[in-house]
Short mmCIF file of C-alpha atoms in Angstrom, two decimals:
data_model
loop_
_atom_site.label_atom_id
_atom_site.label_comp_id
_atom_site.label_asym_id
_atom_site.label_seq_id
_atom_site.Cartn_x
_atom_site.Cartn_y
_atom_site.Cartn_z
CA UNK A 1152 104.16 92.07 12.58
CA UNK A 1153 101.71 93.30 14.56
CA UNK A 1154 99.31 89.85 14.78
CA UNK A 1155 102.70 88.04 15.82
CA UNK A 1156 103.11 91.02 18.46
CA UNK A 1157 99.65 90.26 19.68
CA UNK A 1158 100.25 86.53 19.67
CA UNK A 1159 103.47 86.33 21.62
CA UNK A 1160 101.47 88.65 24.46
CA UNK A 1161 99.01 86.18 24.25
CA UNK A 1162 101.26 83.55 25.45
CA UNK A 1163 102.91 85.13 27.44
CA UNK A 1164 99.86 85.85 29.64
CA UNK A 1165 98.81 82.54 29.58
CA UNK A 1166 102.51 81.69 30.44
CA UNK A 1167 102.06 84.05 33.62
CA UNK A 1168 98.56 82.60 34.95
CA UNK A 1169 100.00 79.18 36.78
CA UNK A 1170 102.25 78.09 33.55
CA UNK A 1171 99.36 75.19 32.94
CA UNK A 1172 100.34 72.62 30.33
CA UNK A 1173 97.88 72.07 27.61
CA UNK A 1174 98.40 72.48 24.00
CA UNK A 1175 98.40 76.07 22.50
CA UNK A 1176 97.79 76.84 18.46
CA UNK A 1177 100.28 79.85 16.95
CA UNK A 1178 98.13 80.54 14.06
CA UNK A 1179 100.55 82.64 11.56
CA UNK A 1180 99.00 84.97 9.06
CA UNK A 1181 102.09 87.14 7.72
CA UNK A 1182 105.89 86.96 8.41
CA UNK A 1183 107.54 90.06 7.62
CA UNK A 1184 111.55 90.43 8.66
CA UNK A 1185 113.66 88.38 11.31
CA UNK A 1186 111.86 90.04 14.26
CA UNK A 1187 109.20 88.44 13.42
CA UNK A 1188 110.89 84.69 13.79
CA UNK A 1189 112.55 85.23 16.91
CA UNK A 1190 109.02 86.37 18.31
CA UNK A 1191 107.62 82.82 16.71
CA UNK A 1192 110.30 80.89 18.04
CA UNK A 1193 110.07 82.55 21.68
CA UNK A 1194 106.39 81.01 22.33
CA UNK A 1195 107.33 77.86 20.49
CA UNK A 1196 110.22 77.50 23.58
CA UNK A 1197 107.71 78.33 26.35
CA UNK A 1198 107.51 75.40 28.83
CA UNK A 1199 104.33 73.96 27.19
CA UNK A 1200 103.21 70.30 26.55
CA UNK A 1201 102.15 70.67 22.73
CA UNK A 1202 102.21 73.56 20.12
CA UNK A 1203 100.32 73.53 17.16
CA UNK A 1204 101.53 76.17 14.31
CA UNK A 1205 99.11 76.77 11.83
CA UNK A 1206 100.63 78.89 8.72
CA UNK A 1207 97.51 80.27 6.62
CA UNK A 1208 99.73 81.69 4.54
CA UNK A 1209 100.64 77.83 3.20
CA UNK A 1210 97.79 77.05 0.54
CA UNK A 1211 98.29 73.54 0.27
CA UNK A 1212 98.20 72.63 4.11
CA UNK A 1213 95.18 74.21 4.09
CA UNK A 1214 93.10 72.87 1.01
CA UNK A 1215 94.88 69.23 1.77
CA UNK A 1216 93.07 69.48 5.55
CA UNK A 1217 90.09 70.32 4.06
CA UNK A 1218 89.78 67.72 1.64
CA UNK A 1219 90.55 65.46 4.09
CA UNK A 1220 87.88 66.33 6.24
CA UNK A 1221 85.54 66.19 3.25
CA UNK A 1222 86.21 63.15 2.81
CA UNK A 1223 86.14 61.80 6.46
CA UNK A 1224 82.90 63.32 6.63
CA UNK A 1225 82.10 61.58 3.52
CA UNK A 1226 83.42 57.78 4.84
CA UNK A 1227 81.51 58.61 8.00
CA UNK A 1228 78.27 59.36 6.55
CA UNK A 1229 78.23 55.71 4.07
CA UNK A 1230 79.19 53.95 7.08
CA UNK A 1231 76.52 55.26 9.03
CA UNK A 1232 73.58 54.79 6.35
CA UNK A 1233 75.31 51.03 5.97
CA UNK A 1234 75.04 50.34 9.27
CA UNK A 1235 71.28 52.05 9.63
CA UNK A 1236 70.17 49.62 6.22
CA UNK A 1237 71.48 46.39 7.57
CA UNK A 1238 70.24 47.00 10.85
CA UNK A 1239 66.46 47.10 8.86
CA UNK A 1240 67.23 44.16 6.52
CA UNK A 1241 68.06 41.86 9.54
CA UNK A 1242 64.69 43.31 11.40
CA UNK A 1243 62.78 42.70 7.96
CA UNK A 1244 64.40 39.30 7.71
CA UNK A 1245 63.46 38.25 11.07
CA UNK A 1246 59.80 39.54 10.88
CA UNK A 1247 59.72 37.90 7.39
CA UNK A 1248 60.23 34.59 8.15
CA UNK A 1249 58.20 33.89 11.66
CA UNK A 1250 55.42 35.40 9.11
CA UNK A 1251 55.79 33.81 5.85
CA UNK A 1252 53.02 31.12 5.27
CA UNK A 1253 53.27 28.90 2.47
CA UNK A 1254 50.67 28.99 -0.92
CA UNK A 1255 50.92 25.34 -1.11
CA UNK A 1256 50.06 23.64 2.11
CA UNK A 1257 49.77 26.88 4.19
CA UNK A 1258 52.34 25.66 6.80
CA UNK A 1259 55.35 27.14 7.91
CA UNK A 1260 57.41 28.46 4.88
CA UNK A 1261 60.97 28.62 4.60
CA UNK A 1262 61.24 31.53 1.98
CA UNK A 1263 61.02 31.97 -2.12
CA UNK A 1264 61.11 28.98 -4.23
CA UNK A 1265 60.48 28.79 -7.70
CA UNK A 1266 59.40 32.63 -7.57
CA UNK A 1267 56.71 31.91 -4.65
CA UNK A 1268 56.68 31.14 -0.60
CA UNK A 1269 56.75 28.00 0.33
CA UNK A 1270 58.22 25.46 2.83
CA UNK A 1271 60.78 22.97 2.43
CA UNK A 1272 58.51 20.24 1.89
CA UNK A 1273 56.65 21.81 -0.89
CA UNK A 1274 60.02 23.78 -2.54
CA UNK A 1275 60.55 19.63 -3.95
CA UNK A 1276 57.33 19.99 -6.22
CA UNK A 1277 56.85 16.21 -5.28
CA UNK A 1278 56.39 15.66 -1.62
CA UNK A 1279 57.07 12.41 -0.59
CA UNK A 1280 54.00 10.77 0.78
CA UNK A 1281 54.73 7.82 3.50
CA UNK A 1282 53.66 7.00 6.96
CA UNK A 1283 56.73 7.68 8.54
CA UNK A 1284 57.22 11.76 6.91
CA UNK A 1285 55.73 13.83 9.73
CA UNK A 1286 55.06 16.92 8.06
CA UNK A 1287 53.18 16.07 5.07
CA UNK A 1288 51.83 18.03 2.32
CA UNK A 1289 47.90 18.33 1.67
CA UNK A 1290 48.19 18.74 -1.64
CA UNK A 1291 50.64 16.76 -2.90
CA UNK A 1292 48.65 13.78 -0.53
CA UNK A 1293 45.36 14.47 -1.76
CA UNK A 1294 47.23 14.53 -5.53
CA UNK A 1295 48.43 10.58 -5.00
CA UNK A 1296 45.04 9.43 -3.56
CA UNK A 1297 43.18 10.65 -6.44
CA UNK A 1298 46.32 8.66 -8.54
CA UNK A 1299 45.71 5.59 -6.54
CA UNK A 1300 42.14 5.06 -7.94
CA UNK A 1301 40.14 7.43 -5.18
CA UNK A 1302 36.97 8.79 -6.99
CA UNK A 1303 36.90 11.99 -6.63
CA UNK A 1304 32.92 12.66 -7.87
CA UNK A 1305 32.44 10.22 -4.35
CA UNK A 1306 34.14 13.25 -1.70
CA UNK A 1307 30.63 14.72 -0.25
CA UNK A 1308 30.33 18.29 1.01
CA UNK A 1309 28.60 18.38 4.25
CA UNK A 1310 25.12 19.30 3.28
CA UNK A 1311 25.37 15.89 1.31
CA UNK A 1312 26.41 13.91 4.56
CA UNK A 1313 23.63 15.49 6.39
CA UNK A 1314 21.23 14.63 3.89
CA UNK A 1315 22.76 10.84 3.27
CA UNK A 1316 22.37 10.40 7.32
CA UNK A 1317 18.86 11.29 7.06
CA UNK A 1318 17.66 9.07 4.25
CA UNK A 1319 19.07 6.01 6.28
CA UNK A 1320 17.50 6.82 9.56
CA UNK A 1321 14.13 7.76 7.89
CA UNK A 1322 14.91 3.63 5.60
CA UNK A 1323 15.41 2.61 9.25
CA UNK A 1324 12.77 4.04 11.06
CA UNK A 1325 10.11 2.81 8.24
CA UNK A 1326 11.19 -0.56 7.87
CA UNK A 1327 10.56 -0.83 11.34
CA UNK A 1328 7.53 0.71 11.75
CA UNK A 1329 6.26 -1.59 9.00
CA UNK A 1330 7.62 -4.93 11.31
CA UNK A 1331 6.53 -3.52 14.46
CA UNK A 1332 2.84 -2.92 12.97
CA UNK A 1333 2.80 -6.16 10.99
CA UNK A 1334 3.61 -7.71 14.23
CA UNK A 1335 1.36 -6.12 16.38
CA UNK A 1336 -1.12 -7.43 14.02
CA UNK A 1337 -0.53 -10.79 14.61
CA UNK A 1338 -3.09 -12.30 17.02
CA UNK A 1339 -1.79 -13.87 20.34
CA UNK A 1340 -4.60 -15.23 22.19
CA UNK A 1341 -2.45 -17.87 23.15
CA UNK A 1342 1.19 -19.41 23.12
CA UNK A 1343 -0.43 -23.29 22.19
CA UNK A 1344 -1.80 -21.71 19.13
CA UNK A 1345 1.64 -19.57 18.54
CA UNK A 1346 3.36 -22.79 18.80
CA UNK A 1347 0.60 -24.56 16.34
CA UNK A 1348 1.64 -21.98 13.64
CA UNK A 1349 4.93 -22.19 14.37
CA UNK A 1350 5.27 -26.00 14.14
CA UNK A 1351 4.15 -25.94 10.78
CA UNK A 1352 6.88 -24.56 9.04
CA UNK A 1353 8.77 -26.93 6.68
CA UNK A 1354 12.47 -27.35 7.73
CA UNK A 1355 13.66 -28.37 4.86
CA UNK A 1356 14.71 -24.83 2.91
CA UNK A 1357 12.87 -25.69 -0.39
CA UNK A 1358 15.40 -24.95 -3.60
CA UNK A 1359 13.47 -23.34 -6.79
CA UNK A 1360 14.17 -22.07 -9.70
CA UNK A 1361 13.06 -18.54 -8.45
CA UNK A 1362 13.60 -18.41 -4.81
CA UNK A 1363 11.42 -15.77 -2.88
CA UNK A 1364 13.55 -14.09 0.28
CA UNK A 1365 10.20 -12.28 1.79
CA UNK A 1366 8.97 -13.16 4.91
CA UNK A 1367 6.12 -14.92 5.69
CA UNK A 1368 3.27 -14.66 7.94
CA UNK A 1369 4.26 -18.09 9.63
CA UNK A 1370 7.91 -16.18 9.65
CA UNK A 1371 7.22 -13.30 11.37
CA UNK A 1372 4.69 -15.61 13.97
CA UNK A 1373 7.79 -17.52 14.42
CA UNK A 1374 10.31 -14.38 14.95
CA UNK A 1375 7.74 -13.50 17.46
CA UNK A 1376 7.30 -16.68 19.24
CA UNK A 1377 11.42 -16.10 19.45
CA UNK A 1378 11.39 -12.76 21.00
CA UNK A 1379 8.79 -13.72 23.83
CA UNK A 1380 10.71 -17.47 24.55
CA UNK A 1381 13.96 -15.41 25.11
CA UNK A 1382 12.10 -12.40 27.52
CA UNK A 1383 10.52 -15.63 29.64
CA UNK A 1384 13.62 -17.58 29.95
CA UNK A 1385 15.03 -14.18 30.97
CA UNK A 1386 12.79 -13.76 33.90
CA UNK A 1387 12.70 -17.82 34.69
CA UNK A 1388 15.54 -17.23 36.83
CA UNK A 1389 17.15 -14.66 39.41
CA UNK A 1390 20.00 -12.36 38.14
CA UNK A 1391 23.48 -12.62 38.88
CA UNK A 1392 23.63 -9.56 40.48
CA UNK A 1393 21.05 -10.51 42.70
CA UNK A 1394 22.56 -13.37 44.27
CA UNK A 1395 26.54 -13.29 43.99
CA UNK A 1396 28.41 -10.58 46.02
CA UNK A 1397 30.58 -7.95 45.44
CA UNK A 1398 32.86 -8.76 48.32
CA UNK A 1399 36.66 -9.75 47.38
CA UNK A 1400 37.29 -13.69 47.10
CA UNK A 1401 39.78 -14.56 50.23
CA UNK A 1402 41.74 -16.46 47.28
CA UNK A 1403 42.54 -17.18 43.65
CA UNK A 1404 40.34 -20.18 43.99
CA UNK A 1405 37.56 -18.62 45.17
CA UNK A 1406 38.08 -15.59 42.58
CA UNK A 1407 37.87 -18.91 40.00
CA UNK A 1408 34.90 -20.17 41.32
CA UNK A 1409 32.57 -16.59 41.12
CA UNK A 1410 33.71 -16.11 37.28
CA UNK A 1411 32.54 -19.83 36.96
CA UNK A 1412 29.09 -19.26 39.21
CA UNK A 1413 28.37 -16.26 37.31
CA UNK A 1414 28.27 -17.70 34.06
CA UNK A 1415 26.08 -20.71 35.87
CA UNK A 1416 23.36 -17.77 35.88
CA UNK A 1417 23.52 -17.17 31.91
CA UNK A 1418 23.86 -21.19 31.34
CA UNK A 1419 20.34 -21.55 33.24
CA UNK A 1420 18.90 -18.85 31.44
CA UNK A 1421 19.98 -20.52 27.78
CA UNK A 1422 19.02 -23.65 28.59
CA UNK A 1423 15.08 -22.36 29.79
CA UNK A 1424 15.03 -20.57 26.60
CA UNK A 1425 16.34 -23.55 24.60
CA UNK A 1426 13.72 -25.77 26.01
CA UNK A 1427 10.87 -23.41 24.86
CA UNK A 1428 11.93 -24.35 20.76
CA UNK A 1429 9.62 -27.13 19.66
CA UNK A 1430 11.79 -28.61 17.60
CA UNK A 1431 14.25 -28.94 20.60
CA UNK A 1432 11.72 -30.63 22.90
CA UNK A 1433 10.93 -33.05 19.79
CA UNK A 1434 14.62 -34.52 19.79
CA UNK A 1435 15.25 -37.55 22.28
CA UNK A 1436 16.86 -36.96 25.30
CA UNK A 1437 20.41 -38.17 24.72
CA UNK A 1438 20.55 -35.88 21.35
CA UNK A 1439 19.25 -32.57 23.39
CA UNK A 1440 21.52 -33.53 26.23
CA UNK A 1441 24.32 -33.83 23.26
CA UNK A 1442 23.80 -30.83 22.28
CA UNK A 1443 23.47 -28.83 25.12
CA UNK A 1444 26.64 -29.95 26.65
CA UNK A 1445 28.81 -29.37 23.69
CA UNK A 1446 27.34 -26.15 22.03
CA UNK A 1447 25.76 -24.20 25.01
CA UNK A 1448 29.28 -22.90 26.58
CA UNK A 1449 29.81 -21.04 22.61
CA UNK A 1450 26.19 -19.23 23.34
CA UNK A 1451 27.84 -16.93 26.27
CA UNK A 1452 29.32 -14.71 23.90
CA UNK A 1453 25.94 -14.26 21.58
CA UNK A 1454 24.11 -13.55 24.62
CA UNK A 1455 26.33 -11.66 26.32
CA UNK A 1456 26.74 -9.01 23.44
CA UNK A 1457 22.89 -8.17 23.66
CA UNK A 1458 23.65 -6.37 26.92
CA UNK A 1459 27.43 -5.65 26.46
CA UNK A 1460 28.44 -1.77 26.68
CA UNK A 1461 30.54 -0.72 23.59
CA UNK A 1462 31.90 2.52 24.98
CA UNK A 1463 33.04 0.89 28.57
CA UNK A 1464 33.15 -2.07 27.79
CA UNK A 1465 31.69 -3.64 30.60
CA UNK A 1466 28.77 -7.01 30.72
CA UNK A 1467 25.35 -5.88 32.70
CA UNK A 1468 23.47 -8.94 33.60
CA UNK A 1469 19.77 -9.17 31.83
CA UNK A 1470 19.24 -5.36 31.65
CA UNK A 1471 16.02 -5.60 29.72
CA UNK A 1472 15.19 -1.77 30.41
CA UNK A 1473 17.30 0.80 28.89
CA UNK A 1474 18.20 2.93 32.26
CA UNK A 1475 21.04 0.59 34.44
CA UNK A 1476 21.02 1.46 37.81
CA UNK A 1477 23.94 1.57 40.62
CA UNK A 1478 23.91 -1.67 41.41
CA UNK A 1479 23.97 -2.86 38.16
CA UNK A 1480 26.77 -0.37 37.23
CA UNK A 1481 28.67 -1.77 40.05
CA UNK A 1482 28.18 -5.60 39.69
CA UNK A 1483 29.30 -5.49 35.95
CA UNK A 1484 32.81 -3.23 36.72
CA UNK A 1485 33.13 -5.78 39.74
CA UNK A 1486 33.10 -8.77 36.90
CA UNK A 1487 35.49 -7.07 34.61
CA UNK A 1488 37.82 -6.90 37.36
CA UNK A 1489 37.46 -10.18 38.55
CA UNK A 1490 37.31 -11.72 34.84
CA UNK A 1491 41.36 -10.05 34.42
CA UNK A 1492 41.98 -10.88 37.41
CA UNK A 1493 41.60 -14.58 36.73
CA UNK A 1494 42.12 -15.18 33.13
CA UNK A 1495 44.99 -12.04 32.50
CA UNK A 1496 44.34 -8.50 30.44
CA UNK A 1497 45.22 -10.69 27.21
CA UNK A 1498 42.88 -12.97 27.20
CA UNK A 1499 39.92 -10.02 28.01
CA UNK A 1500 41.09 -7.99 24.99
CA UNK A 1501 40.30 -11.39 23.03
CA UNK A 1502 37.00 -11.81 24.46
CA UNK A 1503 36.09 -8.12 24.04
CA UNK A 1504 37.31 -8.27 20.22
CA UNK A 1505 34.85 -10.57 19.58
CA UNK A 1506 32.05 -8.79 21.67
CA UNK A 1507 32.95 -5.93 19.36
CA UNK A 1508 32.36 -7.88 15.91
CA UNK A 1509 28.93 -9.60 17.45
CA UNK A 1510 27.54 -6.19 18.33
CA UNK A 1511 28.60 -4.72 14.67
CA UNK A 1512 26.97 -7.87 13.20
CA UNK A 1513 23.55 -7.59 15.22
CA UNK A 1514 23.19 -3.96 14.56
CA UNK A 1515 21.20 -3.29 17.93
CA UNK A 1516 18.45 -6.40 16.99
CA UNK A 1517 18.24 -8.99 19.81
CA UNK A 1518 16.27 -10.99 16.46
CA UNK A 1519 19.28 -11.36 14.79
CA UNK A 1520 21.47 -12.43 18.02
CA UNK A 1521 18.61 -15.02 19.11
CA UNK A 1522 18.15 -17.04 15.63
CA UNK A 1523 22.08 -17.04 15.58
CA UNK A 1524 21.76 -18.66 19.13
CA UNK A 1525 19.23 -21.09 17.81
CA UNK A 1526 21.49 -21.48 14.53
CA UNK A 1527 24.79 -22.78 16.86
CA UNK A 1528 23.08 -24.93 19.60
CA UNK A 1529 22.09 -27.18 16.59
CA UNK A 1530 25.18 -26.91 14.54
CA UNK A 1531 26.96 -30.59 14.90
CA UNK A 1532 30.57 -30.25 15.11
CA UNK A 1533 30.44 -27.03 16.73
CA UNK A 1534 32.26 -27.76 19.94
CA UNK A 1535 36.27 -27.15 18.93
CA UNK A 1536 37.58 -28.98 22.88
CA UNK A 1537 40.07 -31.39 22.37
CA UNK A 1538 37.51 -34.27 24.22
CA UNK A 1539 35.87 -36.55 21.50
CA UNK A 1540 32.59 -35.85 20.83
CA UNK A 1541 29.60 -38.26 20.69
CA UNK A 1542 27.25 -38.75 17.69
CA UNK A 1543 23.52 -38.16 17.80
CA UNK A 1544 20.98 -40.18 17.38
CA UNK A 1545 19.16 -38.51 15.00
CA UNK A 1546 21.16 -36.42 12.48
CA UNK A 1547 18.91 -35.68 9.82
CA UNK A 1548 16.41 -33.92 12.50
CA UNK A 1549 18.61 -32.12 13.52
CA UNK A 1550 20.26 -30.69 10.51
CA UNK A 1551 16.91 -29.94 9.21
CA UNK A 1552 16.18 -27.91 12.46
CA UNK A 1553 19.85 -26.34 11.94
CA UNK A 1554 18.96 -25.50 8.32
CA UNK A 1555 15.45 -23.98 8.95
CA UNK A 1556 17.01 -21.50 11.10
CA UNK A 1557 19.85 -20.75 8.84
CA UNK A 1558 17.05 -20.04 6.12
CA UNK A 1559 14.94 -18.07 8.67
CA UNK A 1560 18.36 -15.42 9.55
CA UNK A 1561 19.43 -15.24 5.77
CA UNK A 1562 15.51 -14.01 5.05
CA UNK A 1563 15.52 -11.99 8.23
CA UNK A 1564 19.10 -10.08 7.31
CA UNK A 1565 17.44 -9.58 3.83
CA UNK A 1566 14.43 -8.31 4.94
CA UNK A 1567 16.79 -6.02 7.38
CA UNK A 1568 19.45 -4.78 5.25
CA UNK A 1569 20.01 -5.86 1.29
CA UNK A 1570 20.49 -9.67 -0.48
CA UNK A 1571 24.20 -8.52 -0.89
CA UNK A 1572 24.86 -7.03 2.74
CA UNK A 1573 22.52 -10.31 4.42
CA UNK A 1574 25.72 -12.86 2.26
CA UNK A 1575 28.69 -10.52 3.60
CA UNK A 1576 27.20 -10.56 7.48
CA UNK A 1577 26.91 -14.53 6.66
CA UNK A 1578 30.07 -14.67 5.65
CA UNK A 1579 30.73 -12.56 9.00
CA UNK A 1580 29.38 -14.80 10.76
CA UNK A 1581 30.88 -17.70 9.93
CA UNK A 1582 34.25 -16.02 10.78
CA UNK A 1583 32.76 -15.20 14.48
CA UNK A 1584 31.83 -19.04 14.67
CA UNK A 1585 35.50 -19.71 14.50
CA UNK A 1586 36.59 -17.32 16.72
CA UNK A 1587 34.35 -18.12 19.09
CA UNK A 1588 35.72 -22.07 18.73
CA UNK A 1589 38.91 -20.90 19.72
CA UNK A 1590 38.26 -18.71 22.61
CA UNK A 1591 36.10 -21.41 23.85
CA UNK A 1592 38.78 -24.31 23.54
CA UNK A 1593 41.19 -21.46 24.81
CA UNK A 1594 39.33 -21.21 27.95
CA UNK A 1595 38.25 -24.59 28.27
CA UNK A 1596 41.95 -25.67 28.64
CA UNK A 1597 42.95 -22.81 30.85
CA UNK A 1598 39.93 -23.66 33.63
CA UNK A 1599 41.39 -27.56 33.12
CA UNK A 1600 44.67 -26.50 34.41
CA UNK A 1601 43.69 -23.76 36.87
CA UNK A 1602 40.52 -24.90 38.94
CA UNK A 1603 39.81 -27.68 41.17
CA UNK A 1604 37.22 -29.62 39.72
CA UNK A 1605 36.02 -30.61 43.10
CA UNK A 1606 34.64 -26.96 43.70
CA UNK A 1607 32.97 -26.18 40.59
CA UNK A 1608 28.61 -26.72 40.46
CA UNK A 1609 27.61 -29.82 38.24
CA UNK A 1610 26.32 -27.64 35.57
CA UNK A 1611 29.60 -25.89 34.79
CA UNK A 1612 31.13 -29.24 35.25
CA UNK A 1613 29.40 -30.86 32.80
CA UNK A 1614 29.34 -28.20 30.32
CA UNK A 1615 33.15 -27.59 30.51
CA UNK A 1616 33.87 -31.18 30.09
CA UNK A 1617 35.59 -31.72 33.46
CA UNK A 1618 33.83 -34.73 35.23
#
């Protein structure tokens, strides 16, 4: 009676301070008679928004609340620790996976296959191998070389490459010091009695039984007798550079006619170091004409690749010193210009191509490129333009000429390299031979339809067959 008492006082003093709506709990903790009622049911009709009656003396309302609770409590704490444990799994995931490296190939890898981390390529076991899969697998690649036939007792660490390297330039650098020495041996009082020695060697290439490959004395007298012909004919004449300018041609015709003079320069220089060959100046005059007019054109490209730039490629004219100097530098980019200017960016990657294969077959010796000159201005039959060429007079001379010098290389390339690397670069160069045929008759019929004949120097017009 007496909390109820309190109670109703209660509310009836917050009844009295402004009559404020809000909600009010009537917590009852004994009933006793009807007094007590009418006291509960005078502040439940106050003027208030909400009422809340909370009987204590009701068990089950009681323990049912707090079970509830419990068990909110309960819901609230799982949902929390689910929420905290996927939040980590995705930030594990995530930090996983831009981190995972494969065992395999060490690329990128995708996640666990076959209990280890790898990438999508390697999860297949098998990668497929082809030139068109971007991302290819090291392993599985190096797996199907080594299935193809690859040896792999041949793959050489680096210490072996460094070593390999250096037993072929020490091979080199003796074999030369050997020919330089032998040569410097030789005595040159003068050329008449060079030329003596050099007359005497029998072109006919004598067949055996047992065939010797070495060199001779006579041989190396003549390889010398080579070398200084080809360094006089070089200075016989002015340079190209020295003489043609770099100014721009007014017209196509005129851009025609400086590829054609410059090329006059190298045909002058050939023929002065033709002419210094005994066995040339021993043929009659119609047969060395012959020969000069249908073979000589086919020389360009031997003696151009003595001084053509591999890296740039770009044509200096008779560098015989290893420095190049401006002028130089800028006369041979003004002829590459003016060369694809005239005769298209086609028809250049053609001509370099073959530039290319002569300076992989001459291996840095002007020996080799000179006999192979010697070798094709006395080759009958060379000449591949459509014009019908005349016989010689004297065949057999000149086949046996044609045939010492073949002998003379094969020895040479022996001497140089192996018996089995001197018949592959033969067989190399009889491939260039043809190419060179049919860039020549390429060109030859090009300048036919292009150029007025009536503008080109008698030299050019004779050797291109347009008189």
């Amino acid at each position: 009676m007496t909390n109820i008492n309190n109670l109703q006082s209660v509310c009836n003093d917050n009844d009295q301070r402004g009559k404020k709506s809000g909600t009010k709990f009537l917590i009852i903790t004994s009933v006793d008679d009807d007094d007590d009622n009418d006291n509960i049911l005078s502040c439940l009709n106050q003027t208030n928004d909400e009422t809340v009656v909370v009987n204590l003396n009701d068990k089950n309302i009681i323990n049912t609340q707090l079970n509830f609770n419990k068990n909110n409590k309960r819901y609230l704490s799982s949902m929390e620790d689910k929420i905290l444990n996927n939040d980590s799994k995705i930030s594990i995931i995530k930090r996983r996976k831009a981190d995972l490296t494969c065992v395999i190939c060490e690329g990128h890898a995708s996640g666990y296959n076959f209990d280890q981390i790898s990438c999508e390529s390697c999860k297949g076991i098998r990668c497929n191998i082809r030139y068109d899969v971007k991302q290819k697998c090291q392993r599985c690649r190096l797996l199907k070389c080594f299935e193809s036939g690859m040896r792999k007792d041949f793959i050489l660490t680096p210490e072996q490459k460094l070593s390999k390297q250096q037993r072929l330039e020490e091979n080199r650098r003796m074999r030369s010091a050997q020919q330089n020495n032998f040569v410097s041996n030789i005595p040159s009082e003068n050329t008449n009695e060079i030329s003596n020695i050099y007359n005497k060697l029998e072109p006919i290439i004598a067949i055996s039984s047992s065939p010797s490959y070495n060199l001779t004395d006579v041989d190396w007298s003549c390889l010398q007798y080579i070398q200084n012909a080809y360094l006089s004919a070089l200075q016989s004449s002015p340079s190209a550079s020295s003489v043609i300018s770099l100014e721009l041609a007014p017209d196509k015709m005129s851009a025609y006619m400086n590829t054609l003079d410059i090329q006059n320069f190298a045909a002058v220089k050939l023929i002065n170091f033709i002419r210094q060959i005994p066995e040339f100046e021993q043929l009659d005059e119609y047969d060395r004409l012959t020969l000069v007019k249908y073979n000589l054109v086919l020389l360009f490209s031997i003696r151009h690749a003595l001084t053509f730039d591999v890296t740039r490629e770009i044509i200096y004219d008779d560098n015989m010193n290893n420095s190049v100097s401006q002028a130089e530098e800028a006369f041979a980019q003004h002829c590459k210009s003016l060369f694809i200017l005239c005769y298209g960016y086609e028809f250049n990657r053609l001509f370099m191509s073959i530039l290319h294969t002569i300076v992989s077959l001459v291996d840095s010796d002007a020996v080799i490129a000179q006999l192979l000159m010697l070798n094709m201005i006395f080759l009958k039959g060379l000449s591949a333009i459509d014009d019908q060429e005349t016989s010689l007079n004297n065949n057999q001379s000149v086949f046996h000429v044609h045939s010492k010098y073949t002998d003379l290389l094969f020895r040479y390339l022996i001497e140089r390299t192996s018996f089995n690397a001197a018949v592959i670069k033969m067989i190399r160069i009889v491939e260039l031979l043809i190419k060179i045929q049919r860039l020549s008759r390429d060109f030859h019929r090009y300048i036919k339809s292009k150029i007025d004949v009536n503008y080109v120097n008698p030299l050019m017009k004779s050797l291109l067959h347009l008189a």
